[in-house]
């Protein structure tokens, strides 16, 4: 039994070597844990994912107080997405293919992205009520106006199965192919939304906002068709959400990540609006 590392959730993740020489990857969590719903969501969507998009879900077991999912074992690595990295091309190709492979939504009972949009949007108003400084304070009225839940819901309506947490550490690169893992936050919405989730990840890996936008425009057909006001509403919402979670949530690795992500989001908003670039914050 091998134990992979990484991730932000509790539980167990292991590669099992079977008596017949085969292997299976398992992930599990106590059935009453607060994160068990994420595992149940992944178990629900797994059977509907087309072959090659993700490692195949083989079985789900709930026994002895544990919920365990068994997957096809893919001998892969987390791809690098920094400028010039070897895995970047394969990752961008996969992001570009998802919209076509997952439209129409193959999972019939998938809830709309509007539910998640309601969680993401509206945080800038709460942040402003608690006090802002620097770039945030300078642009507070505009940020609150851009962070409009109704506008975000309208712009993100669609019939594509979305991952909603597209990051390099939710991908496996194997033999030049990328498979997307950890589908706990899936939803139904516009095909460009997953690219919007991924753009700040490119920035966190070292790409400037303009470069990240250019890469997506080259490789992701849905991104070229994304509404300008919708993308800006998304950028404002997710940046405000990260900033709010950094302010009110736990510290540690997750808090530091949210701080870096919010900083990337501010740079993205500045690029889209033409506002002055925020001063980088070291975390």
PDB file of C-alpha atoms in Angstrom:
ATOM      1  CA  UNK A   1       0.000   0.000   0.000  1.00  0.00           C
ATOM      2  CA  UNK A   2       1.381   3.406  -1.020  1.00  0.00           C
ATOM      3  CA  UNK A   3       0.152   6.709   0.391  1.00  0.00           C
ATOM      4  CA  UNK A   4       0.158   9.742  -1.935  1.00  0.00           C
ATOM      5  CA  UNK A   5       0.577  13.178  -0.393  1.00  0.00           C
ATOM      6  CA  UNK A   6      -1.194  16.482  -1.009  1.00  0.00           C
ATOM      7  CA  UNK A   7      -4.725  17.875  -0.911  1.00  0.00           C
ATOM      8  CA  UNK A   8      -6.713  19.993   1.534  1.00  0.00           C
ATOM      9  CA  UNK A   9      -9.157  17.373   2.879  1.00  0.00           C
ATOM     10  CA  UNK A  10      -8.799  14.753   5.657  1.00  0.00           C
ATOM     11  CA  UNK A  11      -9.134  11.010   5.169  1.00  0.00           C
ATOM     12  CA  UNK A  12      -7.043   8.385   3.455  1.00  0.00           C
ATOM     13  CA  UNK A  13      -5.706   8.135  -0.087  1.00  0.00           C
ATOM     14  CA  UNK A  14      -3.714   5.060  -1.054  1.00  0.00           C
ATOM     15  CA  UNK A  15      -2.679   2.855  -3.941  1.00  0.00           C
ATOM     16  CA  UNK A  16      -3.511  -0.800  -3.298  1.00  0.00           C
ATOM     17  CA  UNK A  17      -1.516  -3.581  -4.917  1.00  0.00           C
ATOM     18  CA  UNK A  18      -3.843  -6.551  -5.309  1.00  0.00           C
ATOM     19  CA  UNK A  19      -3.128 -10.261  -5.033  1.00  0.00           C
ATOM     20  CA  UNK A  20      -3.580 -10.711  -8.790  1.00  0.00           C
ATOM     21  CA  UNK A  21      -0.956  -8.054  -9.510  1.00  0.00           C
ATOM     22  CA  UNK A  22      -3.447  -5.343 -10.335  1.00  0.00           C
ATOM     23  CA  UNK A  23      -3.694  -1.964  -8.648  1.00  0.00           C
ATOM     24  CA  UNK A  24      -6.494   0.309  -7.552  1.00  0.00           C
ATOM     25  CA  UNK A  25      -6.437   3.811  -6.109  1.00  0.00           C
ATOM     26  CA  UNK A  26      -8.687   4.372  -3.104  1.00  0.00           C
ATOM     27  CA  UNK A  27      -9.760   7.457  -1.211  1.00  0.00           C
ATOM     28  CA  UNK A  28     -11.893   7.378   1.890  1.00  0.00           C
ATOM     29  CA  UNK A  29     -13.197   9.401   4.793  1.00  0.00           C
ATOM     30  CA  UNK A  30     -15.205   8.657   7.942  1.00  0.00           C
ATOM     31  CA  UNK A  31     -18.827   8.506   6.799  1.00  0.00           C
ATOM     32  CA  UNK A  32     -19.929  11.134   9.334  1.00  0.00           C
ATOM     33  CA  UNK A  33     -17.063  13.531   8.626  1.00  0.00           C
ATOM     34  CA  UNK A  34     -18.054  17.002   7.437  1.00  0.00           C
ATOM     35  CA  UNK A  35     -16.265  16.323   4.130  1.00  0.00           C
ATOM     36  CA  UNK A  36     -18.094  13.051   3.397  1.00  0.00           C
ATOM     37  CA  UNK A  37     -20.564  14.916   1.206  1.00  0.00           C
ATOM     38  CA  UNK A  38     -17.728  15.774  -1.164  1.00  0.00           C
ATOM     39  CA  UNK A  39     -16.910  12.085  -1.539  1.00  0.00           C
ATOM     40  CA  UNK A  40     -20.568  11.232  -2.122  1.00  0.00           C
ATOM     41  CA  UNK A  41     -20.741  13.916  -4.790  1.00  0.00           C
ATOM     42  CA  UNK A  42     -17.722  12.444  -6.532  1.00  0.00           C
ATOM     43  CA  UNK A  43     -19.285   8.986  -6.340  1.00  0.00           C
ATOM     44  CA  UNK A  44     -22.458  10.365  -7.937  1.00  0.00           C
ATOM     45  CA  UNK A  45     -20.771  12.023 -10.915  1.00  0.00           C
ATOM     46  CA  UNK A  46     -18.051   9.428 -11.519  1.00  0.00           C
ATOM     47  CA  UNK A  47     -20.156   6.980 -13.572  1.00  0.00           C
ATOM     48  CA  UNK A  48     -21.169   9.784 -15.956  1.00  0.00           C
ATOM     49  CA  UNK A  49     -17.683  11.030 -16.858  1.00  0.00           C
ATOM     50  CA  UNK A  50     -16.621  10.040 -20.382  1.00  0.00           C
ATOM     51  CA  UNK A  51     -13.713   7.629 -20.745  1.00  0.00           C
ATOM     52  CA  UNK A  52     -10.370   9.391 -20.574  1.00  0.00           C
ATOM     53  CA  UNK A  53     -11.619  12.540 -18.860  1.00  0.00           C
ATOM     54  CA  UNK A  54     -10.947  11.133 -15.379  1.00  0.00           C
ATOM     55  CA  UNK A  55      -9.752   7.850 -13.868  1.00  0.00           C
ATOM     56  CA  UNK A  56     -12.699   5.458 -13.986  1.00  0.00           C
ATOM     57  CA  UNK A  57     -14.693   5.046 -10.774  1.00  0.00           C
ATOM     58  CA  UNK A  58     -14.726   1.285 -10.112  1.00  0.00           C
ATOM     59  CA  UNK A  59     -16.779   1.034  -6.933  1.00  0.00           C
ATOM     60  CA  UNK A  60     -18.070   2.811  -3.849  1.00  0.00           C
ATOM     61  CA  UNK A  61     -18.330   1.169  -0.428  1.00  0.00           C
ATOM     62  CA  UNK A  62     -19.730   2.465   2.859  1.00  0.00           C
ATOM     63  CA  UNK A  63     -18.925   0.112   5.724  1.00  0.00           C
ATOM     64  CA  UNK A  64     -17.497   0.163   9.220  1.00  0.00           C
ATOM     65  CA  UNK A  65     -18.132   3.883   9.534  1.00  0.00           C
ATOM     66  CA  UNK A  66     -16.087   4.689   6.417  1.00  0.00           C
ATOM     67  CA  UNK A  67     -16.986   5.833   2.907  1.00  0.00           C
ATOM     68  CA  UNK A  68     -14.431   4.565   0.377  1.00  0.00           C
ATOM     69  CA  UNK A  69     -14.177   5.118  -3.377  1.00  0.00           C
ATOM     70  CA  UNK A  70     -12.093   2.885  -5.637  1.00  0.00           C
ATOM     71  CA  UNK A  71     -10.686   4.213  -8.909  1.00  0.00           C
ATOM     72  CA  UNK A  72      -8.672   3.018 -11.853  1.00  0.00           C
ATOM     73  CA  UNK A  73      -5.049   3.535 -10.817  1.00  0.00           C
ATOM     74  CA  UNK A  74      -3.319   5.989 -13.136  1.00  0.00           C
ATOM     75  CA  UNK A  75       0.447   6.109 -12.805  1.00  0.00           C
ATOM     76  CA  UNK A  76       0.721   9.837 -13.313  1.00  0.00           C
ATOM     77  CA  UNK A  77       2.170  12.990 -11.825  1.00  0.00           C
ATOM     78  CA  UNK A  78       0.866  16.459 -11.074  1.00  0.00           C
ATOM     79  CA  UNK A  79       1.670  18.504 -14.187  1.00  0.00           C
ATOM     80  CA  UNK A  80       3.788  21.622 -14.059  1.00  0.00           C
ATOM     81  CA  UNK A  81       2.064  24.658 -15.570  1.00  0.00           C
ATOM     82  CA  UNK A  82       4.725  27.347 -15.134  1.00  0.00           C
ATOM     83  CA  UNK A  83       5.806  29.236 -18.272  1.00  0.00           C
ATOM     84  CA  UNK A  84       7.796  26.905 -20.509  1.00  0.00           C
ATOM     85  CA  UNK A  85       7.072  23.780 -18.470  1.00  0.00           C
ATOM     86  CA  UNK A  86       6.800  20.444 -20.245  1.00  0.00           C
ATOM     87  CA  UNK A  87       3.268  19.662 -19.096  1.00  0.00           C
ATOM     88  CA  UNK A  88       1.676  23.015 -19.911  1.00  0.00           C
ATOM     89  CA  UNK A  89       0.668  22.135 -23.460  1.00  0.00           C
ATOM     90  CA  UNK A  90      -1.086  18.921 -22.446  1.00  0.00           C
ATOM     91  CA  UNK A  91      -2.917  20.696 -19.628  1.00  0.00           C
ATOM     92  CA  UNK A  92      -4.159  23.492 -21.882  1.00  0.00           C
ATOM     93  CA  UNK A  93      -5.260  20.953 -24.481  1.00  0.00           C
ATOM     94  CA  UNK A  94      -7.304  19.163 -21.832  1.00  0.00           C
ATOM     95  CA  UNK A  95      -8.902  22.378 -20.587  1.00  0.00           C
ATOM     96  CA  UNK A  96      -9.790  23.137 -24.193  1.00  0.00           C
ATOM     97  CA  UNK A  97     -11.361  19.715 -24.766  1.00  0.00           C
ATOM     98  CA  UNK A  98     -13.531  19.556 -21.649  1.00  0.00           C
ATOM     99  CA  UNK A  99     -16.294  21.765 -23.002  1.00  0.00           C
ATOM    100  CA  UNK A 100     -16.827  19.590 -26.052  1.00  0.00           C
ATOM    101  CA  UNK A 101     -16.628  16.317 -24.153  1.00  0.00           C
ATOM    102  CA  UNK A 102     -18.991  17.400 -21.382  1.00  0.00           C
ATOM    103  CA  UNK A 103     -21.679  19.205 -23.400  1.00  0.00           C
ATOM    104  CA  UNK A 104     -24.518  18.422 -23.147  1.00  0.00           C
ATOM    105  CA  UNK A 105     -24.116  17.635 -19.472  1.00  0.00           C
ATOM    106  CA  UNK A 106     -23.841  13.815 -19.231  1.00  0.00           C
ATOM    107  CA  UNK A 107     -25.061  13.669 -15.619  1.00  0.00           C
ATOM    108  CA  UNK A 108     -28.794  14.309 -15.745  1.00  0.00           C
ATOM    109  CA  UNK A 109     -29.427  15.391 -12.144  1.00  0.00           C
ATOM    110  CA  UNK A 110     -26.518  17.837 -11.950  1.00  0.00           C
ATOM    111  CA  UNK A 111     -27.377  21.029 -10.088  1.00  0.00           C
ATOM    112  CA  UNK A 112     -26.854  24.436 -11.699  1.00  0.00           C
ATOM    113  CA  UNK A 113     -23.720  26.512 -11.192  1.00  0.00           C
ATOM    114  CA  UNK A 114     -25.990  29.221  -9.802  1.00  0.00           C
ATOM    115  CA  UNK A 115     -25.879  27.448  -6.425  1.00  0.00           C
ATOM    116  CA  UNK A 116     -22.092  27.802  -6.225  1.00  0.00           C
ATOM    117  CA  UNK A 117     -22.278  31.278  -7.739  1.00  0.00           C
ATOM    118  CA  UNK A 118     -24.445  32.310  -4.811  1.00  0.00           C
ATOM    119  CA  UNK A 119     -21.662  31.220  -2.462  1.00  0.00           C
ATOM    120  CA  UNK A 120     -18.870  32.929  -4.385  1.00  0.00           C
ATOM    121  CA  UNK A 121     -20.527  36.233  -5.194  1.00  0.00           C
ATOM    122  CA  UNK A 122     -21.255  39.081  -2.813  1.00  0.00           C
ATOM    123  CA  UNK A 123     -18.153  38.885  -0.630  1.00  0.00           C
ATOM    124  CA  UNK A 124     -16.776  42.309  -1.574  1.00  0.00           C
ATOM    125  CA  UNK A 125     -19.721  44.000   0.128  1.00  0.00           C
ATOM    126  CA  UNK A 126     -19.001  42.087   3.335  1.00  0.00           C
ATOM    127  CA  UNK A 127     -15.301  42.882   3.042  1.00  0.00           C
ATOM    128  CA  UNK A 128     -16.065  46.585   2.612  1.00  0.00           C
ATOM    129  CA  UNK A 129     -18.289  46.580   5.686  1.00  0.00           C
ATOM    130  CA  UNK A 130     -15.381  45.191   7.706  1.00  0.00           C
ATOM    131  CA  UNK A 131     -12.909  47.730   6.376  1.00  0.00           C
ATOM    132  CA  UNK A 132     -10.482  47.656   3.453  1.00  0.00           C
ATOM    133  CA  UNK A 133      -7.138  49.231   2.705  1.00  0.00           C
ATOM    134  CA  UNK A 134      -4.775  49.803  -0.186  1.00  0.00           C
ATOM    135  CA  UNK A 135      -5.944  48.778  -3.648  1.00  0.00           C
ATOM    136  CA  UNK A 136      -9.088  47.167  -2.269  1.00  0.00           C
ATOM    137  CA  UNK A 137     -10.171  50.401  -0.595  1.00  0.00           C
ATOM    138  CA  UNK A 138      -9.312  52.478  -3.666  1.00  0.00           C
ATOM    139  CA  UNK A 139     -11.579  50.376  -5.873  1.00  0.00           C
ATOM    140  CA  UNK A 140     -14.155  49.270  -3.288  1.00  0.00           C
ATOM    141  CA  UNK A 141     -17.257  50.807  -4.952  1.00  0.00           C
ATOM    142  CA  UNK A 142     -16.370  49.299  -8.323  1.00  0.00           C
ATOM    143  CA  UNK A 143     -15.530  45.898  -6.830  1.00  0.00           C
ATOM    144  CA  UNK A 144     -18.844  45.761  -4.984  1.00  0.00           C
ATOM    145  CA  UNK A 145     -20.673  46.698  -8.195  1.00  0.00           C
ATOM    146  CA  UNK A 146     -18.832  44.092 -10.294  1.00  0.00           C
ATOM    147  CA  UNK A 147     -19.442  41.393  -7.690  1.00  0.00           C
ATOM    148  CA  UNK A 148     -23.101  41.054  -8.635  1.00  0.00           C
ATOM    149  CA  UNK A 149     -24.632  37.622  -7.873  1.00  0.00           C
ATOM    150  CA  UNK A 150     -27.475  38.056 -10.374  1.00  0.00           C
ATOM    151  CA  UNK A 151     -25.098  39.037 -13.178  1.00  0.00           C
ATOM    152  CA  UNK A 152     -22.855  36.067 -12.425  1.00  0.00           C
ATOM    153  CA  UNK A 153     -25.780  33.645 -12.474  1.00  0.00           C
ATOM    154  CA  UNK A 154     -27.015  34.976 -15.828  1.00  0.00           C
ATOM    155  CA  UNK A 155     -23.576  34.815 -17.433  1.00  0.00           C
ATOM    156  CA  UNK A 156     -22.801  31.279 -16.282  1.00  0.00           C
ATOM    157  CA  UNK A 157     -25.988  29.508 -17.375  1.00  0.00           C
ATOM    158  CA  UNK A 158     -25.384  26.575 -19.703  1.00  0.00           C
ATOM    159  CA  UNK A 159     -25.465  22.814 -20.216  1.00  0.00           C
ATOM    160  CA  UNK A 160     -21.837  21.797 -19.687  1.00  0.00           C
ATOM    161  CA  UNK A 161     -20.696  19.568 -16.839  1.00  0.00           C
ATOM    162  CA  UNK A 162     -18.222  21.713 -14.904  1.00  0.00           C
ATOM    163  CA  UNK A 163     -15.467  20.649 -12.523  1.00  0.00           C
ATOM    164  CA  UNK A 164     -15.449  23.990 -10.638  1.00  0.00           C
ATOM    165  CA  UNK A 165     -12.041  23.447  -9.011  1.00  0.00           C
ATOM    166  CA  UNK A 166      -9.680  23.150 -11.955  1.00  0.00           C
ATOM    167  CA  UNK A 167      -6.094  23.276 -10.669  1.00  0.00           C
ATOM    168  CA  UNK A 168      -2.902  21.454 -11.581  1.00  0.00           C
ATOM    169  CA  UNK A 169      -3.081  19.423  -8.373  1.00  0.00           C
ATOM    170  CA  UNK A 170      -6.478  18.153  -9.511  1.00  0.00           C
ATOM    171  CA  UNK A 171      -4.872  16.705 -12.642  1.00  0.00           C
ATOM    172  CA  UNK A 172      -2.746  13.678 -13.482  1.00  0.00           C
ATOM    173  CA  UNK A 173      -0.286  13.706 -16.377  1.00  0.00           C
ATOM    174  CA  UNK A 174       0.452  10.241 -17.767  1.00  0.00           C
ATOM    175  CA  UNK A 175       1.980   9.383 -21.152  1.00  0.00           C
ATOM    176  CA  UNK A 176       1.272  12.853 -22.469  1.00  0.00           C
ATOM    177  CA  UNK A 177      -2.393  12.774 -21.449  1.00  0.00           C
ATOM    178  CA  UNK A 178      -4.039  14.704 -18.641  1.00  0.00           C
ATOM    179  CA  UNK A 179      -6.926  13.362 -16.598  1.00  0.00           C
ATOM    180  CA  UNK A 180      -8.920  15.507 -14.208  1.00  0.00           C
ATOM    181  CA  UNK A 181      -9.550  14.207 -10.684  1.00  0.00           C
ATOM    182  CA  UNK A 182     -11.506  15.261  -7.575  1.00  0.00           C
ATOM    183  CA  UNK A 183     -14.908  16.133  -9.067  1.00  0.00           C
ATOM    184  CA  UNK A 184     -16.524  17.007  -5.731  1.00  0.00           C
ATOM    185  CA  UNK A 185     -17.781  20.451  -6.781  1.00  0.00           C
ATOM    186  CA  UNK A 186     -19.299  19.550 -10.152  1.00  0.00           C
ATOM    187  CA  UNK A 187     -22.160  21.628 -11.525  1.00  0.00           C
ATOM    188  CA  UNK A 188     -23.983  22.418 -14.766  1.00  0.00           C
ATOM    189  CA  UNK A 189     -23.199  25.732 -16.431  1.00  0.00           C
ATOM    190  CA  UNK A 190     -21.494  27.640 -19.238  1.00  0.00           C
ATOM    191  CA  UNK A 191     -18.541  25.905 -20.889  1.00  0.00           C
ATOM    192  CA  UNK A 192     -16.157  28.822 -20.245  1.00  0.00           C
ATOM    193  CA  UNK A 193     -16.477  28.641 -16.453  1.00  0.00           C
ATOM    194  CA  UNK A 194     -13.829  25.955 -15.875  1.00  0.00           C
ATOM    195  CA  UNK A 195     -11.317  27.987 -17.874  1.00  0.00           C
ATOM    196  CA  UNK A 196     -12.133  30.940 -15.625  1.00  0.00           C
ATOM    197  CA  UNK A 197     -11.404  28.817 -12.560  1.00  0.00           C
ATOM    198  CA  UNK A 198      -8.105  27.760 -14.133  1.00  0.00           C
ATOM    199  CA  UNK A 199      -6.830  31.186 -15.192  1.00  0.00           C
ATOM    200  CA  UNK A 200      -5.764  32.319 -11.691  1.00  0.00           C
ATOM    201  CA  UNK A 201      -3.931  29.000 -11.325  1.00  0.00           C
ATOM    202  CA  UNK A 202      -1.815  29.902 -14.341  1.00  0.00           C
ATOM    203  CA  UNK A 203      -1.047  33.216 -12.678  1.00  0.00           C
ATOM    204  CA  UNK A 204      -0.080  31.506  -9.421  1.00  0.00           C
ATOM    205  CA  UNK A 205       2.330  29.398 -11.482  1.00  0.00           C
ATOM    206  CA  UNK A 206       4.082  32.496 -12.827  1.00  0.00           C
ATOM    207  CA  UNK A 207       2.078  33.688 -15.843  1.00  0.00           C
ATOM    208  CA  UNK A 208       1.079  37.329 -16.079  1.00  0.00           C
ATOM    209  CA  UNK A 209      -2.637  37.958 -16.457  1.00  0.00           C
ATOM    210  CA  UNK A 210      -2.268  38.955 -20.115  1.00  0.00           C
ATOM    211  CA  UNK A 211      -0.247  35.821 -20.874  1.00  0.00           C
ATOM    212  CA  UNK A 212      -2.755  33.571 -19.106  1.00  0.00           C
ATOM    213  CA  UNK A 213      -5.622  35.155 -21.047  1.00  0.00           C
ATOM    214  CA  UNK A 214      -3.714  34.667 -24.311  1.00  0.00           C
ATOM    215  CA  UNK A 215      -3.006  30.994 -23.615  1.00  0.00           C
ATOM    216  CA  UNK A 216      -6.654  30.278 -22.892  1.00  0.00           C
ATOM    217  CA  UNK A 217      -7.811  32.206 -25.956  1.00  0.00           C
ATOM    218  CA  UNK A 218      -5.474  30.088 -28.091  1.00  0.00           C
ATOM    219  CA  UNK A 219      -6.397  26.707 -26.619  1.00  0.00           C
ATOM    220  CA  UNK A 220      -9.948  26.911 -25.253  1.00  0.00           C
ATOM    221  CA  UNK A 221     -12.753  27.541 -27.762  1.00  0.00           C
ATOM    222  CA  UNK A 222     -15.267  28.315 -25.016  1.00  0.00           C
ATOM    223  CA  UNK A 223     -13.001  31.029 -23.623  1.00  0.00           C
ATOM    224  CA  UNK A 224     -13.051  32.886 -26.920  1.00  0.00           C
ATOM    225  CA  UNK A 225     -16.842  32.997 -26.688  1.00  0.00           C
ATOM    226  CA  UNK A 226     -17.061  33.970 -23.013  1.00  0.00           C
ATOM    227  CA  UNK A 227     -18.971  37.218 -22.342  1.00  0.00           C
ATOM    228  CA  UNK A 228     -16.685  40.040 -21.235  1.00  0.00           C
ATOM    229  CA  UNK A 229     -19.013  41.192 -18.468  1.00  0.00           C
ATOM    230  CA  UNK A 230     -19.510  37.610 -17.286  1.00  0.00           C
ATOM    231  CA  UNK A 231     -15.782  36.950 -17.013  1.00  0.00           C
ATOM    232  CA  UNK A 232     -15.280  40.172 -15.078  1.00  0.00           C
ATOM    233  CA  UNK A 233     -18.162  39.321 -12.747  1.00  0.00           C
ATOM    234  CA  UNK A 234     -16.566  35.912 -12.185  1.00  0.00           C
ATOM    235  CA  UNK A 235     -13.131  37.429 -11.534  1.00  0.00           C
ATOM    236  CA  UNK A 236     -14.585  39.868  -9.007  1.00  0.00           C
ATOM    237  CA  UNK A 237     -16.621  37.158  -7.283  1.00  0.00           C
ATOM    238  CA  UNK A 238     -13.891  34.578  -6.886  1.00  0.00           C
ATOM    239  CA  UNK A 239     -11.327  37.176  -5.816  1.00  0.00           C
ATOM    240  CA  UNK A 240     -13.687  38.532  -3.183  1.00  0.00           C
ATOM    241  CA  UNK A 241     -14.459  35.007  -2.023  1.00  0.00           C
ATOM    242  CA  UNK A 242     -10.761  34.185  -1.595  1.00  0.00           C
ATOM    243  CA  UNK A 243     -10.146  37.467   0.235  1.00  0.00           C
ATOM    244  CA  UNK A 244     -13.129  36.849   2.519  1.00  0.00           C
ATOM    245  CA  UNK A 245     -12.067  33.291   3.267  1.00  0.00           C
ATOM    246  CA  UNK A 246      -8.542  34.452   4.009  1.00  0.00           C
ATOM    247  CA  UNK A 247      -9.906  37.047   6.436  1.00  0.00           C
ATOM    248  CA  UNK A 248     -12.380  34.774   8.222  1.00  0.00           C
ATOM    249  CA  UNK A 249     -11.141  31.222   7.645  1.00  0.00           C
ATOM    250  CA  UNK A 250      -8.321  29.133   9.075  1.00  0.00           C
ATOM    251  CA  UNK A 251      -4.689  30.032   8.594  1.00  0.00           C
ATOM    252  CA  UNK A 252      -1.999  27.540   7.726  1.00  0.00           C
ATOM    253  CA  UNK A 253      -1.450  26.252   4.200  1.00  0.00           C
ATOM    254  CA  UNK A 254      -5.061  26.791   3.131  1.00  0.00           C
ATOM    255  CA  UNK A 255      -5.132  30.364   4.391  1.00  0.00           C
ATOM    256  CA  UNK A 256      -1.832  31.134   2.667  1.00  0.00           C
ATOM    257  CA  UNK A 257      -3.131  29.675  -0.593  1.00  0.00           C
ATOM    258  CA  UNK A 258      -6.264  31.818  -0.422  1.00  0.00           C
ATOM    259  CA  UNK A 259      -4.138  34.898   0.127  1.00  0.00           C
ATOM    260  CA  UNK A 260      -1.996  34.158  -2.925  1.00  0.00           C
ATOM    261  CA  UNK A 261      -5.080  33.355  -4.995  1.00  0.00           C
ATOM    262  CA  UNK A 262      -6.752  36.624  -3.995  1.00  0.00           C
ATOM    263  CA  UNK A 263      -3.609  38.520  -5.004  1.00  0.00           C
ATOM    264  CA  UNK A 264      -3.689  36.832  -8.414  1.00  0.00           C
ATOM    265  CA  UNK A 265      -7.366  37.681  -8.730  1.00  0.00           C
ATOM    266  CA  UNK A 266      -6.698  41.355  -8.045  1.00  0.00           C
ATOM    267  CA  UNK A 267      -4.082  41.401 -10.804  1.00  0.00           C
ATOM    268  CA  UNK A 268      -6.554  39.703 -13.165  1.00  0.00           C
ATOM    269  CA  UNK A 269      -9.252  42.283 -12.391  1.00  0.00           C
ATOM    270  CA  UNK A 270      -6.752  45.110 -12.942  1.00  0.00           C
ATOM    271  CA  UNK A 271      -5.804  43.628 -16.310  1.00  0.00           C
ATOM    272  CA  UNK A 272      -9.447  43.310 -17.371  1.00  0.00           C
ATOM    273  CA  UNK A 273     -10.473  46.801 -16.220  1.00  0.00           C
ATOM    274  CA  UNK A 274      -7.317  48.802 -16.893  1.00  0.00           C
ATOM    275  CA  UNK A 275      -7.077  49.810 -13.240  1.00  0.00           C
ATOM    276  CA  UNK A 276      -3.706  50.333 -11.620  1.00  0.00           C
ATOM    277  CA  UNK A 277      -1.957  47.072 -10.799  1.00  0.00           C
ATOM    278  CA  UNK A 278      -2.145  46.193  -7.090  1.00  0.00           C
ATOM    279  CA  UNK A 279       1.084  46.123  -5.133  1.00  0.00           C
ATOM    280  CA  UNK A 280       2.145  42.459  -4.762  1.00  0.00           C
ATOM    281  CA  UNK A 281       1.728  41.034  -1.277  1.00  0.00           C
ATOM    282  CA  UNK A 282       4.279  38.536   0.027  1.00  0.00           C
ATOM    283  CA  UNK A 283       2.634  35.698   1.987  1.00  0.00           C
TER     284      UNK A 283
END
